[in-house]
Amino acid sequence: MARPRKPLLSRERIVEAAGALVDAEGLEALSTRRLAAALGVSGPSLYNHFRTKDAILEAVADAVSARVDLSMFDGARAGADADWRGALHAWAHSYRDALADHPNIVPVLARGPGRRPAGLRLADAVFGAMTAAGWPPAHATRIGALMRYFILGSAVGSFARGFVDDETAYDPADYPHLGQAHLLADRQREVDEGAFETGLTALLDGLSLQYENLRRTPPDTA
């Protein structure tokens, strides 16, 4: 019987395998040698699709960006009466969910979109929706940056898991206000998701106040 043929190597297969390796072991684990072994090919064959390991990482990062829902901005681009706040809220949660599934790639995403198509579409959608809603371009740029800082920062690590599950670790004589800190690790999802929503609401509340002030300001002084 003929031996089954291996699936042809493609950019999609390389990105999928590289993403799985980064998810499992972190950025440092990715090398062309290990990736080629996981794919059952020789190392040089990867270079037919990607020139460098960094290019592979960029593609993995862009694949994560592509999972972020941008459909909520379709309505926000309709004009000044659109629900830009609601769009930002929904988008922030979609973005965070994508990062939560792939936290090890966050340092690459934090460099900015560069030339990555999905990352650029994301930035374009946010900026376009904010300017269509009446935000001046300079403010829209700052909003995009601010949201990115907040969302990426929330994905870097877990506040709750930063405390050990040991009630003897935090002596009241040294840390009088951390008597319950050892309980946080068991409530990681509740604490971290609650903190994200609290911060997001505060951020959007502040932007809403700025937006109303801008609408009351004469155009020539805005």
Short mmCIF file of C-alpha atoms in Angstrom, two decimals, residues 15-222:
data_model
loop_
_atom_site.label_atom_id
_atom_site.label_comp_id
_atom_site.label_asym_id
_atom_site.label_seq_id
_atom_site.Cartn_x
_atom_site.Cartn_y
_atom_site.Cartn_z
CA VAL A 15 1.26 29.69 12.29
CA GLU A 16 -1.01 27.15 13.96
CA ALA A 17 1.90 25.00 15.13
CA ALA A 18 3.92 28.02 16.27
CA GLY A 19 0.94 29.40 18.18
CA ALA A 20 0.40 26.08 19.93
CA LEU A 21 4.06 25.98 20.98
CA VAL A 22 3.98 29.56 22.29
CA ASP A 23 0.71 28.90 24.14
CA ALA A 24 2.14 25.81 25.80
CA GLU A 25 5.66 26.93 26.64
CA GLY A 26 6.08 30.65 26.00
CA LEU A 27 7.92 32.79 23.49
CA GLU A 28 11.35 31.47 24.45
CA ALA A 29 10.34 27.95 23.47
CA LEU A 30 9.82 28.84 19.83
CA SER A 31 12.71 28.07 17.51
CA THR A 32 12.75 27.10 13.88
CA ARG A 33 14.28 23.75 14.85
CA ARG A 34 11.51 22.89 17.31
CA LEU A 35 8.83 24.19 15.00
CA ALA A 36 10.13 22.18 12.06
CA ALA A 37 10.23 19.06 14.24
CA ALA A 38 6.64 19.61 15.34
CA LEU A 39 5.58 19.92 11.72
CA GLY A 40 7.66 16.94 10.59
CA VAL A 41 9.68 18.96 8.08
CA SER A 42 13.22 20.21 7.72
CA GLY A 43 14.10 23.61 9.16
CA PRO A 44 14.98 25.26 5.83
CA SER A 45 11.53 24.46 4.45
CA LEU A 46 10.03 27.00 6.85
CA TYR A 47 11.92 29.75 5.07
CA ASN A 48 9.93 29.13 1.92
CA HIS A 49 7.04 30.75 3.81
CA PHE A 50 8.66 33.01 6.44
CA ARG A 51 12.04 34.70 6.22
CA THR A 52 12.70 34.74 9.99
CA LYS A 53 11.43 33.44 13.31
CA ASP A 54 10.29 36.97 14.15
CA ALA A 55 8.12 36.95 11.03
CA ILE A 56 6.47 33.77 12.30
CA LEU A 57 5.81 35.40 15.67
CA GLU A 58 4.32 38.42 13.94
CA ALA A 59 1.97 36.12 12.04
CA VAL A 60 0.97 34.32 15.24
CA ALA A 61 0.22 37.66 16.89
CA ASP A 62 -1.83 38.77 13.92
CA ALA A 63 -3.84 35.55 14.02
CA VAL A 64 -4.83 36.43 17.59
CA SER A 65 -5.80 39.97 16.55
CA ALA A 66 -7.95 38.50 13.80
CA ARG A 67 -10.08 36.77 16.44
CA VAL A 68 -11.17 40.09 17.95
CA ASP A 69 -14.74 41.03 17.00
CA LEU A 70 -14.94 44.41 15.25
CA SER A 71 -18.58 44.25 14.14
CA MET A 72 -19.73 46.53 16.98
CA PHE A 73 -17.97 49.42 15.27
CA ASP A 74 -20.19 49.20 12.18
CA GLY A 75 -22.95 51.10 13.98
CA ALA A 76 -20.52 53.42 15.74
CA ARG A 77 -19.31 54.64 12.36
CA ALA A 78 -22.81 55.84 11.53
CA GLY A 79 -22.31 59.29 13.03
CA ALA A 80 -22.24 61.43 16.14
CA ASP A 81 -25.37 59.87 17.65
CA ALA A 82 -23.89 56.37 17.50
CA ASP A 83 -23.15 54.43 20.68
CA TRP A 84 -19.38 54.77 20.63
CA ARG A 85 -19.18 53.95 24.34
CA GLY A 86 -21.10 50.70 23.95
CA ALA A 87 -18.93 49.77 20.98
CA LEU A 88 -15.73 50.33 22.95
CA HIS A 89 -17.11 48.30 25.86
CA ALA A 90 -18.03 45.31 23.69
CA TRP A 91 -14.76 45.50 21.75
CA ALA A 92 -12.66 45.67 24.93
CA HIS A 93 -14.23 42.45 26.20
CA SER A 94 -13.75 40.69 22.87
CA TYR A 95 -10.12 41.80 22.75
CA ARG A 96 -9.47 40.69 26.32
CA ASP A 97 -11.08 37.31 25.68
CA ALA A 98 -8.78 36.73 22.70
CA LEU A 99 -5.72 37.65 24.75
CA ALA A 100 -6.84 35.55 27.70
CA ASP A 101 -6.71 32.48 25.46
CA HIS A 102 -3.18 33.36 24.27
CA PRO A 103 -1.43 35.39 27.01
CA ASN A 104 2.09 34.39 25.98
CA ILE A 105 1.83 36.32 22.71
CA VAL A 106 0.92 39.60 24.45
CA PRO A 107 4.52 40.95 24.47
CA VAL A 108 4.57 40.72 20.67
CA LEU A 109 1.21 42.46 20.37
CA ALA A 110 2.41 45.16 22.75
CA ARG A 111 4.94 46.32 20.15
CA GLY A 112 2.07 47.72 18.09
CA PRO A 113 0.47 46.61 14.82
CA GLY A 114 3.45 47.42 12.58
CA ARG A 115 2.49 45.94 9.21
CA ARG A 116 0.21 43.19 10.55
CA PRO A 117 -3.07 43.28 8.54
CA ALA A 118 -5.45 42.23 11.33
CA GLY A 119 -3.78 44.56 13.81
CA LEU A 120 -4.07 47.44 11.39
CA ARG A 121 -7.74 46.67 10.70
CA LEU A 122 -8.32 46.75 14.46
CA ALA A 123 -6.64 50.13 14.86
CA ASP A 124 -8.46 51.48 11.80
CA ALA A 125 -11.85 50.34 13.12
CA VAL A 126 -11.39 52.04 16.49
CA PHE A 127 -10.09 55.30 15.04
CA GLY A 128 -12.76 55.40 12.33
CA ALA A 129 -15.58 54.80 14.76
CA MET A 130 -14.38 57.45 17.21
CA THR A 131 -13.94 60.15 14.57
CA ALA A 132 -17.32 59.30 13.02
CA ALA A 133 -18.89 59.69 16.46
CA GLY A 134 -17.53 63.21 16.71
CA TRP A 135 -14.21 62.79 18.52
CA PRO A 136 -11.45 65.01 17.07
CA PRO A 137 -8.71 62.96 15.40
CA ALA A 138 -6.14 63.69 18.10
CA HIS A 139 -8.55 62.50 20.80
CA ALA A 140 -9.47 59.43 18.77
CA THR A 141 -5.79 58.52 18.53
CA ARG A 142 -5.36 58.85 22.29
CA ILE A 143 -8.47 56.75 22.91
CA GLY A 144 -7.10 53.97 20.75
CA ALA A 145 -3.79 54.08 22.60
CA LEU A 146 -5.47 54.25 26.01
CA MET A 147 -7.72 51.29 25.33
CA ARG A 148 -4.78 49.28 24.03
CA TYR A 149 -2.70 50.02 27.14
CA PHE A 150 -5.56 49.02 29.41
CA ILE A 151 -6.55 45.81 27.60
CA LEU A 152 -3.01 44.54 26.99
CA GLY A 153 -2.07 45.38 30.57
CA SER A 154 -4.97 43.34 31.88
CA ALA A 155 -3.69 40.33 29.94
CA VAL A 156 -0.08 40.46 31.15
CA GLY A 157 -0.83 38.59 34.36
CA SER A 158 -3.33 37.79 37.07
CA PHE A 159 -3.60 40.02 40.13
CA ALA A 160 -5.32 37.27 42.09
CA ARG A 161 -2.76 34.61 41.25
CA GLY A 162 -0.04 36.94 42.46
CA PHE A 163 -0.84 35.92 46.03
CA VAL A 164 -0.03 32.47 47.42
CA ASP A 165 -2.71 30.16 48.80
CA ASP A 166 -1.20 30.07 52.29
CA GLU A 167 -2.74 32.01 55.16
CA THR A 168 0.57 31.98 57.05
CA ALA A 169 2.36 33.85 54.26
CA TYR A 170 1.03 37.26 55.22
CA ASP A 171 1.80 37.97 58.85
CA PRO A 172 -0.62 40.62 60.20
CA ALA A 173 2.30 42.20 62.04
CA ASP A 174 3.91 42.97 58.68
CA TYR A 175 0.83 43.24 56.44
CA PRO A 176 -2.13 44.30 58.60
CA HIS A 177 -4.48 44.66 55.63
CA LEU A 178 -3.71 41.40 53.81
CA GLY A 179 -5.38 38.98 56.18
CA GLN A 180 -7.59 37.60 53.39
CA ALA A 181 -5.06 37.79 50.56
CA HIS A 182 -4.47 34.03 50.60
CA LEU A 183 -8.06 33.54 49.42
CA LEU A 184 -7.56 35.47 46.20
CA ALA A 185 -5.90 32.64 44.28
CA ASP A 186 -9.07 30.53 44.51
CA ARG A 187 -11.13 33.44 43.19
CA GLN A 188 -8.87 34.36 40.30
CA ARG A 189 -11.54 34.63 37.62
CA GLU A 190 -13.97 36.58 39.82
CA VAL A 191 -11.31 39.04 40.97
CA ASP A 192 -9.60 39.59 37.63
CA GLU A 193 -12.77 39.87 35.56
CA GLY A 194 -14.32 42.16 38.18
CA ALA A 195 -11.24 44.36 38.17
CA PHE A 196 -11.32 44.58 34.38
CA GLU A 197 -14.97 45.60 34.32
CA THR A 198 -14.45 48.12 37.13
CA GLY A 199 -11.52 49.72 35.33
CA LEU A 200 -13.26 49.68 31.96
CA THR A 201 -16.36 51.35 33.39
CA ALA A 202 -14.26 54.03 35.09
CA LEU A 203 -12.32 54.62 31.89
CA LEU A 204 -15.48 54.95 29.78
CA ASP A 205 -17.14 57.17 32.38
CA GLY A 206 -14.18 59.54 32.12
CA LEU A 207 -14.28 59.51 28.33
CA SER A 208 -18.02 60.21 28.37
CA LEU A 209 -17.41 63.33 30.48
CA GLN A 210 -14.73 64.49 28.05
CA TYR A 211 -17.04 63.82 25.12
CA GLU A 212 -19.82 65.94 26.60
CA ASN A 213 -17.36 68.75 27.31
CA LEU A 214 -16.16 68.64 23.71
CA ARG A 215 -19.71 68.81 22.39
CA ARG A 216 -20.31 71.96 24.47
CA THR A 217 -17.06 73.57 23.28
CA PRO A 218 -17.20 75.77 20.17
CA PRO A 219 -15.53 74.01 17.16
CA ASP A 220 -12.83 76.65 16.79
CA THR A 221 -11.58 76.04 20.34
CA ALA A 222 -12.10 72.27 20.59
#
